[in-house]
XYZ file of C-alpha atoms in Angstrom:
159
model
C 68.573 68.629 106.129
C 66.258 67.725 108.969
C 62.606 67.206 108.175
C 60.162 66.928 111.103
C 56.693 65.646 110.169
C 54.884 68.278 108.154
C 56.926 71.169 109.544
C 59.338 73.397 107.684
C 62.631 71.889 106.496
C 65.526 72.807 108.818
C 69.245 72.809 108.104
C 71.451 71.516 110.840
C 72.605 68.518 112.782
C 70.757 66.163 115.068
C 72.123 65.986 118.622
C 71.335 63.339 121.222
C 71.886 64.450 124.807
C 71.897 62.406 128.010
C 71.259 64.320 131.218
C 71.526 62.913 134.721
C 69.663 63.577 137.919
C 72.349 66.157 138.811
C 71.310 68.153 135.727
C 74.792 67.634 134.262
C 74.946 66.540 130.632
C 76.526 63.104 130.732
C 76.826 62.391 127.016
C 76.442 64.015 123.618
C 76.190 62.307 120.271
C 76.232 64.351 117.080
C 74.482 62.325 114.402
C 75.502 62.145 110.762
C 72.565 62.778 108.473
C 68.997 62.538 109.738
C 68.517 59.104 111.335
C 65.181 58.258 112.939
C 65.067 58.991 116.652
C 63.649 55.548 117.378
C 66.851 54.004 115.965
C 69.047 55.998 118.362
C 67.555 55.081 121.755
C 69.171 51.693 122.328
C 72.618 52.802 121.062
C 72.461 55.697 123.546
C 71.684 53.281 126.400
C 74.506 50.990 125.250
C 76.852 54.017 125.308
C 75.822 54.657 128.904
C 76.708 51.079 129.749
C 80.108 51.443 128.064
C 80.866 54.752 129.816
C 79.549 54.027 133.304
C 79.625 50.248 133.421
C 75.846 49.894 133.813
C 72.614 51.050 132.299
C 70.498 53.609 134.127
C 67.831 52.281 136.503
C 65.241 54.616 135.034
C 65.108 56.639 131.868
C 62.871 59.197 130.251
C 62.991 59.923 126.541
C 61.444 62.092 123.877
C 58.374 60.874 122.027
C 60.454 60.197 118.915
C 62.198 57.326 120.730
C 58.908 55.667 121.657
C 58.240 52.249 120.146
C 57.528 48.805 121.503
C 60.884 47.409 120.260
C 62.834 50.102 122.204
C 60.787 49.418 125.321
C 61.366 45.669 125.130
C 65.093 46.007 124.461
C 65.511 48.524 127.280
C 63.718 46.225 129.736
C 65.905 43.328 128.541
C 69.004 45.449 129.216
C 67.878 45.872 132.843
C 66.280 49.347 132.778
C 63.318 48.974 135.173
C 61.339 52.109 134.174
C 61.235 53.663 130.715
C 58.973 56.679 130.215
C 58.515 58.079 126.761
C 57.106 61.577 126.272
C 54.497 60.212 123.829
C 53.011 56.793 124.488
C 52.534 55.713 120.832
C 50.317 52.763 121.765
C 52.293 51.807 124.856
C 50.574 51.522 128.223
C 51.975 53.252 131.319
C 51.966 49.927 133.146
C 54.215 48.447 130.451
C 56.720 51.282 130.706
C 56.863 51.896 134.489
C 55.865 50.366 137.802
C 53.112 52.884 138.404
C 51.433 56.043 137.195
C 53.367 57.971 139.858
C 56.754 56.843 138.505
C 55.638 57.651 134.950
C 54.585 61.193 135.964
C 57.840 61.736 137.880
C 59.902 60.671 134.852
C 57.655 62.740 132.586
C 58.340 65.826 134.734
C 62.082 65.014 134.700
C 61.901 65.055 130.896
C 60.338 68.531 131.038
C 63.346 69.668 133.059
C 65.638 68.302 130.385
C 63.789 70.404 127.826
C 64.468 73.463 129.974
C 68.181 72.571 129.950
C 68.167 72.243 126.169
C 66.487 75.643 125.903
C 69.156 77.104 128.194
C 71.883 75.552 126.057
C 70.398 77.178 123.001
C 69.779 80.624 124.521
C 72.873 81.089 126.705
C 75.551 78.798 125.393
C 75.220 79.248 121.647
C 73.836 75.829 120.750
C 71.056 77.278 118.587
C 73.387 78.410 115.789
C 76.952 77.662 114.918
C 78.827 79.819 112.442
C 81.839 77.483 112.320
C 82.583 75.708 109.055
C 83.510 72.060 109.010
C 82.533 69.009 110.997
C 85.405 69.181 113.498
C 84.695 72.792 114.363
C 80.995 72.107 114.703
C 81.689 69.167 117.038
C 84.060 71.358 119.073
C 81.425 74.115 119.291
C 78.803 71.654 120.597
C 81.131 70.084 123.147
C 82.316 73.491 124.325
C 78.686 74.536 124.860
C 78.047 71.399 126.910
C 81.210 71.854 128.998
C 80.324 75.499 129.752
C 76.777 74.463 130.674
C 78.125 71.776 133.056
C 80.577 74.241 134.618
C 77.766 76.676 135.390
C 75.660 73.853 136.909
C 78.616 72.827 139.077
C 79.312 76.451 140.114
C 75.688 76.908 141.178
C 75.675 73.685 143.217
C 75.819 74.481 146.902
C 79.046 73.611 148.657
C 78.867 70.716 151.155
C 78.646 71.856 154.734
């Protein structure tokens, strides 16, 4: 069960997605249970370091990831700009070099939300009728692969 603040109880799984500048989904983590979002931010950045050999230069995250400890650990890892959707007591100057960089990363985050919406509406990520953990994982990964294939197909060919 997933409980969000004072909202209605939902049944499902919590997914963490990483999307790059290219709009491709670079990573997907399907969580067991209902861990706090703030506990998942640094492990996601460490996964990026394992997969790509370095942490991203800049990152933008949902408001649930926002906390001072995550900001400090991300900066210590070498991430220069970290913009959270909700500030939660953090100043823009602490997170990024300037207000302009914060707004740019904030807008990038809005684009990620559009991609998540598209995954739900067009690629079946809103509801999975499969039974069992392995089938659910396969369903999620298949949705992500199909999404990435459409993004690649729409990318203009080099001239």
